C-alpha cells in the first residue's frame, strides 16, 4: 500500500471531530481541568492556521484553546494537535496553490517548530522576512516578544 501524502492525511477525518470523556483518568482531569477532551480533525487546525495574517502569530496552544471552546469541550488533545499542525504545514508545502502561512503558528512559549517543512532554518527565515526577531536559547529557537504579536483567534475567526 502506498504511503499517504500529507494532503491525503489532512483531508482524512475518520470519526473526527469527537469529544472523549476522560473522567476515568484523574491525573489528566486534574492537569487539563476537565473531563471533556476534543480530538479535532486535521483540517480544523489547517483552517485556523490559514487565517493568521502577516505580522501576527499564534501558538498551537492558542489554537487548541480556541477549538475546545468552539466545540464546548474542556480542552483539546495536545498530542493530536502537534501531529495535525505538522500535517497541515507539510500538506501546504505539497500544494502548488492554496498554501497556508504555517510558519506563523509557533509551539509553546513562542518556540519554532523543527518538524515544519525546511525545519528551523526555513521557519526562522520566513518569520524574519516578516519582521520577527528570532533568539536562540541553547539548541532551541524562539520568536522574541512573541506575546506582543499574538492575534486573538476569537476576534479573528468570529
CSV table of C-alpha atoms in Angstrom, one decimal:
chain,number,residue,atom,x,y,z
A,1,UNK,CA,0.0,0.0,0.0
A,2,UNK,CA,1.3,3.4,-1.0
A,3,UNK,CA,2.1,5.9,1.7
A,4,UNK,CA,-0.5,8.6,2.1
A,5,UNK,CA,0.5,12.1,1.1
A,6,UNK,CA,0.2,14.9,3.7
A,7,UNK,CA,-2.8,16.3,1.8
A,8,UNK,CA,-4.5,12.9,1.9
A,9,UNK,CA,-3.9,12.8,5.7
A,10,UNK,CA,-5.1,16.4,6.0
A,11,UNK,CA,-8.4,15.5,4.2
A,12,UNK,CA,-9.0,12.3,6.2
A,13,UNK,CA,-11.1,12.9,9.2
A,14,UNK,CA,-12.2,9.4,10.0
A,15,UNK,CA,-14.6,9.7,13.0
A,16,UNK,CA,-13.2,13.2,14.0
A,17,UNK,CA,-14.0,15.5,15.5
A,18,UNK,CA,-15.1,13.8,18.6
A,19,UNK,CA,-15.2,14.6,22.3
A,20,UNK,CA,-13.8,11.9,24.6
A,21,UNK,CA,-14.8,11.6,28.3
A,22,UNK,CA,-11.6,11.1,30.3
A,23,UNK,CA,-13.2,11.1,33.7
A,24,UNK,CA,-11.5,7.7,34.4
A,25,UNK,CA,-8.1,9.4,34.2
A,26,UNK,CA,-7.9,11.6,37.4
A,27,UNK,CA,-4.3,12.8,36.7
A,28,UNK,CA,-5.3,14.1,33.2
A,29,UNK,CA,-8.5,15.6,34.6
A,30,UNK,CA,-6.5,17.5,37.2
A,31,UNK,CA,-3.8,18.5,34.7
A,32,UNK,CA,-6.2,19.8,32.0
A,33,UNK,CA,-9.0,21.0,34.3
A,34,UNK,CA,-11.9,19.0,32.8
A,35,UNK,CA,-13.2,15.7,31.6
A,36,UNK,CA,-14.3,16.5,28.0
A,37,UNK,CA,-11.3,16.3,25.6
A,38,UNK,CA,-11.8,17.3,22.0
A,39,UNK,CA,-9.9,15.4,19.3
A,40,UNK,CA,-10.3,17.8,16.4
A,41,UNK,CA,-9.8,16.8,12.7
A,42,UNK,CA,-6.6,17.9,10.9
A,43,UNK,CA,-8.5,20.3,8.7
A,44,UNK,CA,-9.6,22.3,11.8
A,45,UNK,CA,-6.0,23.2,12.5
A,46,UNK,CA,-5.3,23.9,8.8
A,47,UNK,CA,-8.3,26.3,8.7
A,48,UNK,CA,-7.2,28.3,11.7
A,49,UNK,CA,-3.5,28.4,10.6
A,50,UNK,CA,-4.6,29.6,7.1
A,51,UNK,CA,-6.1,32.8,8.6
A,52,UNK,CA,-3.2,34.2,10.6
A,53,UNK,CA,-2.3,37.5,8.9
A,54,UNK,CA,1.2,38.7,8.1
A,55,UNK,CA,2.9,40.3,11.1
A,56,UNK,CA,0.8,38.2,13.6
A,57,UNK,CA,1.4,34.9,15.3
A,58,UNK,CA,-0.5,32.2,17.1
A,59,UNK,CA,0.6,29.1,19.0
A,60,UNK,CA,-0.6,25.5,18.9
A,61,UNK,CA,-1.9,26.1,22.5
A,62,UNK,CA,-4.0,29.1,21.4
A,63,UNK,CA,-5.5,27.0,18.5
A,64,UNK,CA,-6.2,24.2,20.9
A,65,UNK,CA,-8.0,26.5,23.3
A,66,UNK,CA,-10.0,28.1,20.5
A,67,UNK,CA,-11.1,24.8,19.1
A,68,UNK,CA,-12.0,23.4,22.5
A,69,UNK,CA,-14.1,26.4,23.3
A,70,UNK,CA,-15.8,26.3,19.9
A,71,UNK,CA,-16.7,22.6,20.5
A,72,UNK,CA,-17.8,23.2,24.1
A,73,UNK,CA,-15.0,20.8,25.3
A,74,UNK,CA,-12.8,21.4,28.3
A,75,UNK,CA,-9.6,21.1,26.3
A,76,UNK,CA,-8.1,19.7,23.1
A,77,UNK,CA,-5.8,16.7,22.9
A,78,UNK,CA,-2.2,18.0,22.9
A,79,UNK,CA,-0.8,15.0,21.1
A,80,UNK,CA,-3.1,15.1,18.1
A,81,UNK,CA,-2.7,18.9,18.0
A,82,UNK,CA,1.0,18.6,17.4
A,83,UNK,CA,0.5,15.9,14.8
A,84,UNK,CA,-2.2,17.8,13.0
A,85,UNK,CA,-0.4,21.2,12.8
A,86,UNK,CA,2.6,19.3,11.3
A,87,UNK,CA,0.3,17.6,8.8
A,88,UNK,CA,-1.2,21.0,7.9
A,89,UNK,CA,2.2,22.6,7.4
A,90,UNK,CA,3.6,19.7,5.3
A,91,UNK,CA,0.3,19.4,3.2
A,92,UNK,CA,0.6,23.1,2.5
A,93,UNK,CA,4.2,22.6,1.2
A,94,UNK,CA,3.0,19.8,-1.1
A,95,UNK,CA,0.4,22.0,-2.8
A,96,UNK,CA,1.2,24.4,-5.6
A,97,UNK,CA,-1.9,26.5,-4.7
A,98,UNK,CA,-3.8,27.4,-1.5
A,99,UNK,CA,-0.7,27.3,0.7
A,100,UNK,CA,-1.1,28.4,4.3
A,101,UNK,CA,1.3,30.6,6.4
A,102,UNK,CA,2.1,27.7,8.7
A,103,UNK,CA,5.3,29.4,9.9
A,104,UNK,CA,3.2,31.9,11.9
A,105,UNK,CA,2.0,29.0,14.2
A,106,UNK,CA,4.5,28.5,17.0
A,107,UNK,CA,5.0,25.9,19.6
A,108,UNK,CA,4.6,26.7,23.3
A,109,UNK,CA,6.3,29.8,24.6
A,110,UNK,CA,7.0,31.1,21.0
A,111,UNK,CA,9.3,28.2,20.0
A,112,UNK,CA,9.9,27.4,16.4
A,113,UNK,CA,8.8,24.0,15.1
A,114,UNK,CA,11.6,21.8,13.8
A,115,UNK,CA,9.1,19.5,12.2
A,116,UNK,CA,7.7,22.1,9.8
A,117,UNK,CA,9.0,21.9,6.1
A,118,UNK,CA,12.6,23.0,5.9
A,119,UNK,CA,13.0,22.7,9.7
A,120,UNK,CA,14.1,25.6,12.0
A,121,UNK,CA,16.1,27.3,9.3
A,122,UNK,CA,13.2,27.7,6.9
A,123,UNK,CA,10.7,28.9,9.6
A,124,UNK,CA,13.3,31.3,11.0
A,125,UNK,CA,13.9,32.8,7.6
A,126,UNK,CA,10.1,33.2,6.9
A,127,UNK,CA,9.5,34.8,10.3
A,128,UNK,CA,12.5,37.1,9.9
A,129,UNK,CA,11.2,38.2,6.5
A,130,UNK,CA,8.0,39.3,8.2
A,131,UNK,CA,9.9,41.4,10.8
A,132,UNK,CA,10.1,39.0,13.7
A,133,UNK,CA,13.4,38.7,15.7
A,134,UNK,CA,14.5,35.1,16.4
A,135,UNK,CA,16.6,34.3,19.5
A,136,UNK,CA,18.4,31.1,20.4
A,137,UNK,CA,18.2,29.6,23.9
A,138,UNK,CA,20.5,26.6,24.0
A,139,UNK,CA,19.6,24.4,21.0
A,140,UNK,CA,16.1,25.9,20.7
A,141,UNK,CA,14.8,29.0,18.8
A,142,UNK,CA,12.1,31.4,19.8
A,143,UNK,CA,10.4,34.5,18.5
A,144,UNK,CA,11.5,37.3,20.8
A,145,UNK,CA,8.5,39.0,22.5
A,146,UNK,CA,6.1,36.7,20.6
A,147,UNK,CA,3.3,37.5,23.0
A,148,UNK,CA,3.0,41.1,21.6
A,149,UNK,CA,2.3,39.6,18.1
A,150,UNK,CA,-0.3,37.0,19.1
A,151,UNK,CA,-3.7,37.5,17.5
A,152,UNK,CA,-7.0,36.8,19.2
A,153,UNK,CA,-8.4,33.8,17.4
A,154,UNK,CA,-11.9,34.5,18.7
A,155,UNK,CA,-11.8,38.0,17.2
A,156,UNK,CA,-10.1,36.9,14.0
A,157,UNK,CA,-12.5,34.0,13.4
A,158,UNK,CA,-15.8,35.3,14.7
